[in-house]
Coordinates of C-alpha atoms and ligand atoms in Angstrom, one line a residue:
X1 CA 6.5 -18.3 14.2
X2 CA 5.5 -22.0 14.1
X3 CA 2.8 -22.3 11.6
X4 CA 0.5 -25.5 10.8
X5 CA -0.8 -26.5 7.7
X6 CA -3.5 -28.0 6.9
X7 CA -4.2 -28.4 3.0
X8 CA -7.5 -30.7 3.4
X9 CA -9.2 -32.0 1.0
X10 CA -11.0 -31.2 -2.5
X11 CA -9.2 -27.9 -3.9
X12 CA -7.7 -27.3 -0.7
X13 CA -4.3 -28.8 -1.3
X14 CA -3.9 -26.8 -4.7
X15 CA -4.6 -23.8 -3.6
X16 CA -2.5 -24.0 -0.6
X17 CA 0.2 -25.4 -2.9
X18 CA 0.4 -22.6 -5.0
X19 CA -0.1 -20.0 -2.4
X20 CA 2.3 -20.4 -0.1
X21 CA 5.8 -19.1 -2.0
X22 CA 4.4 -15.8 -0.9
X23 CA 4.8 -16.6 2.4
X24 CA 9.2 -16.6 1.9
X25 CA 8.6 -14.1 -1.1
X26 CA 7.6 -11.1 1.8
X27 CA 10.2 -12.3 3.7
X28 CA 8.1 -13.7 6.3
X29 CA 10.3 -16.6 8.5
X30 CA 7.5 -19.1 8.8
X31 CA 8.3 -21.9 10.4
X32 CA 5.4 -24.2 8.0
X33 CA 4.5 -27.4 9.7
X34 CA 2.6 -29.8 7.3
X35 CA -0.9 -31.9 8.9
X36 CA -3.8 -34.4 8.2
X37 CA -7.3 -33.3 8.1
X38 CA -10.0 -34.2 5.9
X39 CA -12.7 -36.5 4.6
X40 CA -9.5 -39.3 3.6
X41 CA -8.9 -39.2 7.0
X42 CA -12.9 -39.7 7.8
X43 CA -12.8 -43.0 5.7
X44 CA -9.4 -44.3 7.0
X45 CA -9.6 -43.8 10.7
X46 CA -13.1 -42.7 11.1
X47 CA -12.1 -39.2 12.5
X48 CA -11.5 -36.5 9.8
X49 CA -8.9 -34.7 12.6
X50 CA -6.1 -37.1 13.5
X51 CA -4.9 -37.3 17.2
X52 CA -0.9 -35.9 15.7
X53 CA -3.3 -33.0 13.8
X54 CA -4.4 -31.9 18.1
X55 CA -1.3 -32.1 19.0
X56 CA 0.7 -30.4 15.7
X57 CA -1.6 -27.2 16.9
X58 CA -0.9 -27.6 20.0
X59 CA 2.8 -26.8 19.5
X60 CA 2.2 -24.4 16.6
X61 CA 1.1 -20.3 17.1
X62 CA -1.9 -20.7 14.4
X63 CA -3.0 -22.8 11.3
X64 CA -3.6 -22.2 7.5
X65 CA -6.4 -24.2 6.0
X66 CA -7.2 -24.7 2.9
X67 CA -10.7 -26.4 2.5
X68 CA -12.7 -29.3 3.7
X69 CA -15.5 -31.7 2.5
X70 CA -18.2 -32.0 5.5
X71 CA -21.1 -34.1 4.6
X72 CA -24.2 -34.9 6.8
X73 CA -24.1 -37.0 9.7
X74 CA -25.5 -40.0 8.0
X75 CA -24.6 -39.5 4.6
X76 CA -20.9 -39.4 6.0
X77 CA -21.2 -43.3 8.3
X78 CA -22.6 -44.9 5.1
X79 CA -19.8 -43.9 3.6
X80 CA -17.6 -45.1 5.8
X81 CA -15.8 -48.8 5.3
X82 CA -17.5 -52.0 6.6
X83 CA -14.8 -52.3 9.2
X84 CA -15.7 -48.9 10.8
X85 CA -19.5 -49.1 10.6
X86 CA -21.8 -50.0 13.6
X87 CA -19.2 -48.4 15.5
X88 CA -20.9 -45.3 16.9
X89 CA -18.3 -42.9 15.1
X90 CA -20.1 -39.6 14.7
X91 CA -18.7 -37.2 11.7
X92 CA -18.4 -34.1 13.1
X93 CA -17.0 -31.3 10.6
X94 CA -13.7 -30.4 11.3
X95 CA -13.9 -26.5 11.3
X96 CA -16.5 -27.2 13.7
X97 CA -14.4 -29.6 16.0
X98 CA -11.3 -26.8 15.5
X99 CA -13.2 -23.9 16.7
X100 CA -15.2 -25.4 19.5
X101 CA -11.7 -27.6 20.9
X102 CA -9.4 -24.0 20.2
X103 CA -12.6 -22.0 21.2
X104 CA -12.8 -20.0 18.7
X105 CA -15.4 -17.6 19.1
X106 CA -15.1 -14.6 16.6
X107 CA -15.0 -15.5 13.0
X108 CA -13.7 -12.1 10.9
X109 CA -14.5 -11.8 7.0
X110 CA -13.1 -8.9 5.7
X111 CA -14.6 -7.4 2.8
X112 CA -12.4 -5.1 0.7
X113 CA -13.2 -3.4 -3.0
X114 CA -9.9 -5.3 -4.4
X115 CA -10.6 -3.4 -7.8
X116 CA -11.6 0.0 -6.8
X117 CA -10.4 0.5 -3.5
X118 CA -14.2 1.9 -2.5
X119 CA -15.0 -0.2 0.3
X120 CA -13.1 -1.8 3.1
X121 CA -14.9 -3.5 6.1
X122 CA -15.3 -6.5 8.5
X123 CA -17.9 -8.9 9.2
X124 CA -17.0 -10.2 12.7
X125 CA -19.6 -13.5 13.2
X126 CA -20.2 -14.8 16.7
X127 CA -19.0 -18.6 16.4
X128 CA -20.2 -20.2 19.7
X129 CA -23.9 -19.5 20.2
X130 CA -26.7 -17.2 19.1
X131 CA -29.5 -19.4 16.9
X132 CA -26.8 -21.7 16.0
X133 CA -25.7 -23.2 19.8
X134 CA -27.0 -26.3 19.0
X135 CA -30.7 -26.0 21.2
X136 CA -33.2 -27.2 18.0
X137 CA -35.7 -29.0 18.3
X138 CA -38.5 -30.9 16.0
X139 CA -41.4 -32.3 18.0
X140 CA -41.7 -30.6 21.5
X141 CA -41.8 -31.8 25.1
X142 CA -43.4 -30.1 27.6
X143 CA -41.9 -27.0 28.6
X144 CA -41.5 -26.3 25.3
X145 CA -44.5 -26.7 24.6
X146 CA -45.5 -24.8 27.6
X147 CA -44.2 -21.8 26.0
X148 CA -45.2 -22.1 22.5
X149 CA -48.8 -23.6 23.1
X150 CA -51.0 -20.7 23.2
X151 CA -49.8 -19.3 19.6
X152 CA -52.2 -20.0 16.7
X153 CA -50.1 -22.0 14.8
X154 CA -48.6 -24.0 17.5
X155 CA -52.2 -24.8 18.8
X156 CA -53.1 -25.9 15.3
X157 CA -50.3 -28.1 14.3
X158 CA -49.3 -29.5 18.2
X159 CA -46.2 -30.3 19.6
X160 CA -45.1 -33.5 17.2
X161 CA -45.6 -31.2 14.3
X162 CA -44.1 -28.1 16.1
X163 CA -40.4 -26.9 16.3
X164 CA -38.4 -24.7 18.2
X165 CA -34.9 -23.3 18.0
X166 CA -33.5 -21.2 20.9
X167 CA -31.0 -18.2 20.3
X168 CA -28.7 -18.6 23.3
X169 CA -27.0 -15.2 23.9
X170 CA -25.1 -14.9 27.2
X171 CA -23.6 -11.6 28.6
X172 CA -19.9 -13.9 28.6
X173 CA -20.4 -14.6 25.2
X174 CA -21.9 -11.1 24.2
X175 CA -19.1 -8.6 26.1
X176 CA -16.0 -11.2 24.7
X177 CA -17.3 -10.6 21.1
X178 CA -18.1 -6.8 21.6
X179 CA -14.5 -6.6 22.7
X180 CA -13.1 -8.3 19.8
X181 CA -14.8 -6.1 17.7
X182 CA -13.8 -2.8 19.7
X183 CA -10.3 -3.8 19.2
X184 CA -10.6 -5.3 15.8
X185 CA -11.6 -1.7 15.1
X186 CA -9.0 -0.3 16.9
X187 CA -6.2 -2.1 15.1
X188 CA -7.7 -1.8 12.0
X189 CA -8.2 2.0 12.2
X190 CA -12.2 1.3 11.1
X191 CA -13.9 4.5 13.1
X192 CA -17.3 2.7 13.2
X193 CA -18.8 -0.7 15.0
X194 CA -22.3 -1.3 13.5
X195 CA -23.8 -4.1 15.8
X196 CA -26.4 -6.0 13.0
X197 CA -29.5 -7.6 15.3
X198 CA -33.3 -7.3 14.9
X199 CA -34.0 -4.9 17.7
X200 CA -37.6 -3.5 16.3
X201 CA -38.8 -7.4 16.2
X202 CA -36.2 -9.4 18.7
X203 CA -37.2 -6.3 21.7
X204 CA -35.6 -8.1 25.1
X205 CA -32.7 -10.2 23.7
X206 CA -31.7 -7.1 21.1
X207 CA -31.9 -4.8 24.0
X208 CA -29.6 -6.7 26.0
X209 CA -27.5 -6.3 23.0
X210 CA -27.9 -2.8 22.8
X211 CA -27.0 -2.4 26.6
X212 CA -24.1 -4.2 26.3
X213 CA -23.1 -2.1 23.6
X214 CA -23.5 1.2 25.3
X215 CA -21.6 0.3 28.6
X216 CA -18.8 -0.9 26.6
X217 CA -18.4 1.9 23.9
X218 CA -17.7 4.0 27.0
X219 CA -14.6 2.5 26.7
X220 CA -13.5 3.3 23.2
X221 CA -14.7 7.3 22.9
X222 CA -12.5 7.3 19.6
X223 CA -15.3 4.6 18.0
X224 CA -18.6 5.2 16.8
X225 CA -21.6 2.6 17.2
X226 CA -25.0 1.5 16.1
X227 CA -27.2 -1.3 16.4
X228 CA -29.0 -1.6 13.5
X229 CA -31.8 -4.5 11.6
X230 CA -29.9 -7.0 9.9
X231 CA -32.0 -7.0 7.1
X232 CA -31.2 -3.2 6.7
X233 CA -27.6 -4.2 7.1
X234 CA -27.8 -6.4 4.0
X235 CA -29.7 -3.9 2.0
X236 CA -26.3 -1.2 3.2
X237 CA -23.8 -4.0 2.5
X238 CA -24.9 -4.3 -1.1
X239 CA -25.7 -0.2 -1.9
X240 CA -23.7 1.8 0.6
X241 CA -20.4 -0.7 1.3
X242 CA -18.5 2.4 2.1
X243 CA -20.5 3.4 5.0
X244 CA -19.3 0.2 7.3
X245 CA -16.2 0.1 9.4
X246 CA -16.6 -3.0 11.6
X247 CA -20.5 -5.3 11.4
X248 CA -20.4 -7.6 14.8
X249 CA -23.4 -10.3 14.8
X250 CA -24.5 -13.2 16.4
X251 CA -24.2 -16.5 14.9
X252 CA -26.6 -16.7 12.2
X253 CA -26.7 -13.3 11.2
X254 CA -23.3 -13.3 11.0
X255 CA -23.3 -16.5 8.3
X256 CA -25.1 -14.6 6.7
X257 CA -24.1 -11.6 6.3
X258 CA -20.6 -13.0 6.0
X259 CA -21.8 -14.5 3.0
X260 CA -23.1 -11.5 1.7
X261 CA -20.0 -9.9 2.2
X262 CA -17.9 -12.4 -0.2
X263 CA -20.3 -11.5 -2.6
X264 CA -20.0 -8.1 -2.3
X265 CA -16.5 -8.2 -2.9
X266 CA -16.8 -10.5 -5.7
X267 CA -17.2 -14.2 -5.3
X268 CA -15.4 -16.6 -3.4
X269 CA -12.1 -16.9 -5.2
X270 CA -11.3 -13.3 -3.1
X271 CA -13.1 -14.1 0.4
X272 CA -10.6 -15.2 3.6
X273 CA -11.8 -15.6 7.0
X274 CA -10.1 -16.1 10.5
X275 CA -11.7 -17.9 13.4
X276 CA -10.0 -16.3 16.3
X277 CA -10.2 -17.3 20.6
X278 CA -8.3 -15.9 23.3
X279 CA -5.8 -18.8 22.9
X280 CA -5.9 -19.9 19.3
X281 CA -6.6 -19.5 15.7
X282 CA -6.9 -20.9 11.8
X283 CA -7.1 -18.9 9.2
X284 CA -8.8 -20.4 6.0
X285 CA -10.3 -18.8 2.7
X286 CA -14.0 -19.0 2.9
X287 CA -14.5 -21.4 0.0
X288 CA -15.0 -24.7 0.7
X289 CA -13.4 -27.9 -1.2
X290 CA -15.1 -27.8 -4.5
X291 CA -14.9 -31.1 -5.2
X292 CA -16.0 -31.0 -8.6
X293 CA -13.4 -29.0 -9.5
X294 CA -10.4 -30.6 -7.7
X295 CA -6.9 -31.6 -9.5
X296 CA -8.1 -29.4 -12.4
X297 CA -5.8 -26.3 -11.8
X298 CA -9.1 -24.1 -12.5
X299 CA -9.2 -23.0 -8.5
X300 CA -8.8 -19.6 -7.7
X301 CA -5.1 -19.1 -5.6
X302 CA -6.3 -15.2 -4.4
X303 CA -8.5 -16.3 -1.5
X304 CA -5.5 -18.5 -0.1
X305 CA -3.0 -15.9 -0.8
X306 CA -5.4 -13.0 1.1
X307 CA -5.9 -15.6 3.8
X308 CA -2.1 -15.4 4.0
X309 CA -2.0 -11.6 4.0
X310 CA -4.6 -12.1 7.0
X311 CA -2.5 -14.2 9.1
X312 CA 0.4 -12.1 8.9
X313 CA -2.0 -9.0 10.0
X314 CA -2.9 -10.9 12.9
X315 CA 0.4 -11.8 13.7
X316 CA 1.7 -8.4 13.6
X317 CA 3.5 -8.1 9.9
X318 CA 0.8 -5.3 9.0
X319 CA 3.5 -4.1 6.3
X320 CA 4.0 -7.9 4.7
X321 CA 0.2 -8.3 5.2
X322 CA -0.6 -5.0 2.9
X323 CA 2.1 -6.4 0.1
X324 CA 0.7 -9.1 -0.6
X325 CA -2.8 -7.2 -0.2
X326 CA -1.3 -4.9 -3.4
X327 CA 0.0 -7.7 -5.2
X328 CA -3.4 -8.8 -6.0
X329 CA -5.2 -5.9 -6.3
X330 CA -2.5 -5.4 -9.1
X331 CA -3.1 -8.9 -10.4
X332 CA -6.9 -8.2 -10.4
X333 CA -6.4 -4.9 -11.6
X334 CA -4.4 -5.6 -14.6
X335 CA -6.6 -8.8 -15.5
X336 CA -4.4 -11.3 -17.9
X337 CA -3.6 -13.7 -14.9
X338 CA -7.1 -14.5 -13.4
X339 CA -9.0 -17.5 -13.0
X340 CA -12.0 -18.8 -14.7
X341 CA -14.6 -17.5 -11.8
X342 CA -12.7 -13.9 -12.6
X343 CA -13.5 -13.9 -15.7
X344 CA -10.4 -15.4 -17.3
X345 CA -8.4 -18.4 -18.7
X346 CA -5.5 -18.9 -15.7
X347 CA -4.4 -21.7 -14.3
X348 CA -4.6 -21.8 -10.3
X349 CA -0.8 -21.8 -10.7
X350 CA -0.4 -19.2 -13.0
X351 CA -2.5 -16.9 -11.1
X352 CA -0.8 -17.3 -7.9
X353 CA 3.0 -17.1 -10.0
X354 CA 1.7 -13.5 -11.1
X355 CA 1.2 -12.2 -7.4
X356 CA 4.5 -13.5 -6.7
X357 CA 6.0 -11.4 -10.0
X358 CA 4.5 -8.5 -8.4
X359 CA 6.0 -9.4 -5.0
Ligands
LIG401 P1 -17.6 -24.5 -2.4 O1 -17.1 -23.2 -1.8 O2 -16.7 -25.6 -2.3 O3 -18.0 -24.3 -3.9 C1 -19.1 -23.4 -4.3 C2 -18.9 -22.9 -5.7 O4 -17.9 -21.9 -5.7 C3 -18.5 -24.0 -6.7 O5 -19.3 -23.7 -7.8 C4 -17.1 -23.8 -7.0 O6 -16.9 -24.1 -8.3 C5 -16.9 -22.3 -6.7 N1 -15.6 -22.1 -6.0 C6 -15.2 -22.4 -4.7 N2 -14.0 -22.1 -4.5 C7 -13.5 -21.6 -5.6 C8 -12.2 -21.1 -6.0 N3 -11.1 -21.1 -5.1 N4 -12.0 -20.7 -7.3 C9 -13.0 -20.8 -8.1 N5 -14.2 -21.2 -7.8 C10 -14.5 -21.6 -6.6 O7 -19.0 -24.8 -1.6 P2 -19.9 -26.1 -1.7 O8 -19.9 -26.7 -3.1 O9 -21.2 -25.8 -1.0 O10 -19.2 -27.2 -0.8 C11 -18.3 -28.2 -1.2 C12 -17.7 -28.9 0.0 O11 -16.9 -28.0 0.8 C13 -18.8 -29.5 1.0 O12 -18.3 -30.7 1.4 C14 -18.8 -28.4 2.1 O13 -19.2 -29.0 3.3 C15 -17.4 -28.0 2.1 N6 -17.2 -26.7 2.7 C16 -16.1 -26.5 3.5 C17 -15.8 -25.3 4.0 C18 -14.5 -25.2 4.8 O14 -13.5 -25.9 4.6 N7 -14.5 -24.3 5.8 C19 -16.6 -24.1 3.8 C20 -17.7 -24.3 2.9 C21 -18.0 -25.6 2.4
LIG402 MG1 -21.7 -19.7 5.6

């Protein structure tokens, strides 16, 4: 397997660094090809992904990430040198760029009870549209305002002082995800697929949800479903965890509850993610660069090293993938090798050097 790597920015690179011995240590034949991608790469040549970057995934099976900075669209051009102002280069963040180019529509948290073993389930986050495919709007033109004139508010404030943001869902967008999840499930041997939504508030999108639930679930007789509020969901995630197999939501939901879930399982320095398409992939842990606490060896490895175990799931080394699953559960478990944010005095290197003296 050809595999890209892209450390990034921030913490990215040290975690990566120190996580990826366990790659070899499992006896996994990686073929690990090293790539550009960052904010550096934002102030050199005004694009954070480099053209060789496209082209390295292009010729590779999937991509490890370790972390990017993203910084608002203007924040990020001032920033940018005098030769490479005025020049109309938009920052785009590159996890953004990566899963719209690759599209990368399903974005798959899981959330596992590393020190009890009490809980193990998936967020699966739509990636491509829902509240977050881009329609948002702040001041209204007409047939916006067509539709939203006659509420109270709208009619009080008026359309300069008005906004509006559309939740696209599309029965393309909605069967490929359900799909994804139905299978996720599948392969994962979860028995349940809990679709999160709003349908008591959201009536006619939710129950388009609903119905495209129920025609596919014909398919997979061995999987229960639900569709259930997403607030309810949250409240379930945090005092039943047990009772989830598989959660499938749109966009927003999804970030959010995917959020939730890290947090449930105990902070960042354990949450990995994969954004997953019919013809691509990267898998990256949720955590983001950390500036603040770059080149300090105080990072958490773990996340990296599950996002590792992830890959190797999804590329079919199941057995591999649960190793290095137990090697950190043991780690965590027996407690003297953790990082700061765990609760101990580890260095990023240490803490990844004792999952590999379990492996
Ligand atoms: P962050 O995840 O970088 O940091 C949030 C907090 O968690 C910080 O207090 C940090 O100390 C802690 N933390 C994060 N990773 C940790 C680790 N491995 N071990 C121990 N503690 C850890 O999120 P923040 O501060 O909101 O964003 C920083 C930058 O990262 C921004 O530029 C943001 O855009 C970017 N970002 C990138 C992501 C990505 O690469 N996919 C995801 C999230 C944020
Ligand atoms: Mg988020």
């Amino acid at each position: 397997m050809d595999i890209a790597v892209l450390p990034g920015d921030g913490i990215g690179p040290e975690v990566v660094e120190a996580a990826l011995p366990v790659i070899g240590k499992v006896g996994l034949d990686w073929n690990l090809q090293f790539g550009d991608v960052g904010w550096p790469f934002w102030l050199s040549d005004g694009d954070p992904v480099p053209d060789a970057t496209w082209k390295l995934l292009e010729r590779t099976d999937s991509c490890l990430l370790g972390a990017i900075t993203s910084k608002p669209a203007r924040e990020a051009e001032s920033e940018l040198p005098f030769a490479l102002q005025g020049l109309d280069r938009k920052f785009i963040s590159p996890v953004i760029q990566l899963r719209q180019r690759l599209g990368l529509y399903a974005n798959v948290r899981p959330v596992a009870d590393i020190h009890e073993g009490r809980f193990n389930f998936a967020v699966i986050r739509e990636n491509t549209e829902g509240l977050y495919a881009g329609f948002d709007y702040h001041g209204l033109s007409n047939p916006l305002w067509e539709l939203v004139k006659d509420h109270p508010n709208a009619a009080q404030s008026g359309a300069d002082n008005s906004s509006v943001t559309l939740r696209l869902q599309t029965r393309a967008g909605i069967d490929r995800l359900l799909r994804f999840g139905f299978e996720y499930a599948v392969s994962q041997h979860h028995q349940l697929l809990t679709l999160a939504d709003k349908p008591n508030v959201l009536r006619s999108s939710s129950n388009f949800l609903r119905s495209r639930l129920e025609i596919m679930a014909e398919e997979y007789p061995g999987i229960e479903t639900e569709i259930l509020n997403v607030d309810a969901v949250a409240l379930w995630m945090v005092r039943r965890p047990e009772r989830f197999g598989v959660i499938v939501a749109e966009n927003m939901f999804g970030d959010i509850l995917s959020d939730l879930g890290a947090g449930v399982m105990g902070g960042l320095g354990l949450a990995s993610s994969a954004n997953l398409g019919d013809h691509g992939s990267y898998f990256e842990p949720v955590h983001g660069s950390a500036p603040g606490m770059a080149k300090q060896s105080k990072a958490n490895p773990l996340a990296m090293i599950l996002t590792i175990s992830q890959l190797a799931d999804h590329l079919g080394n199941a057995e591999e993938a649960e190793r290095i699953r137990k090697a950190v559960r043991t780690v965590v478990r027996d407690g003297t090798a953790l990082t700061y944010d765990l609760g101990g005095r580890s260095t990023t290197r240490e803490a990844a050097n004792a999952v590999l003296a379990v492996l």
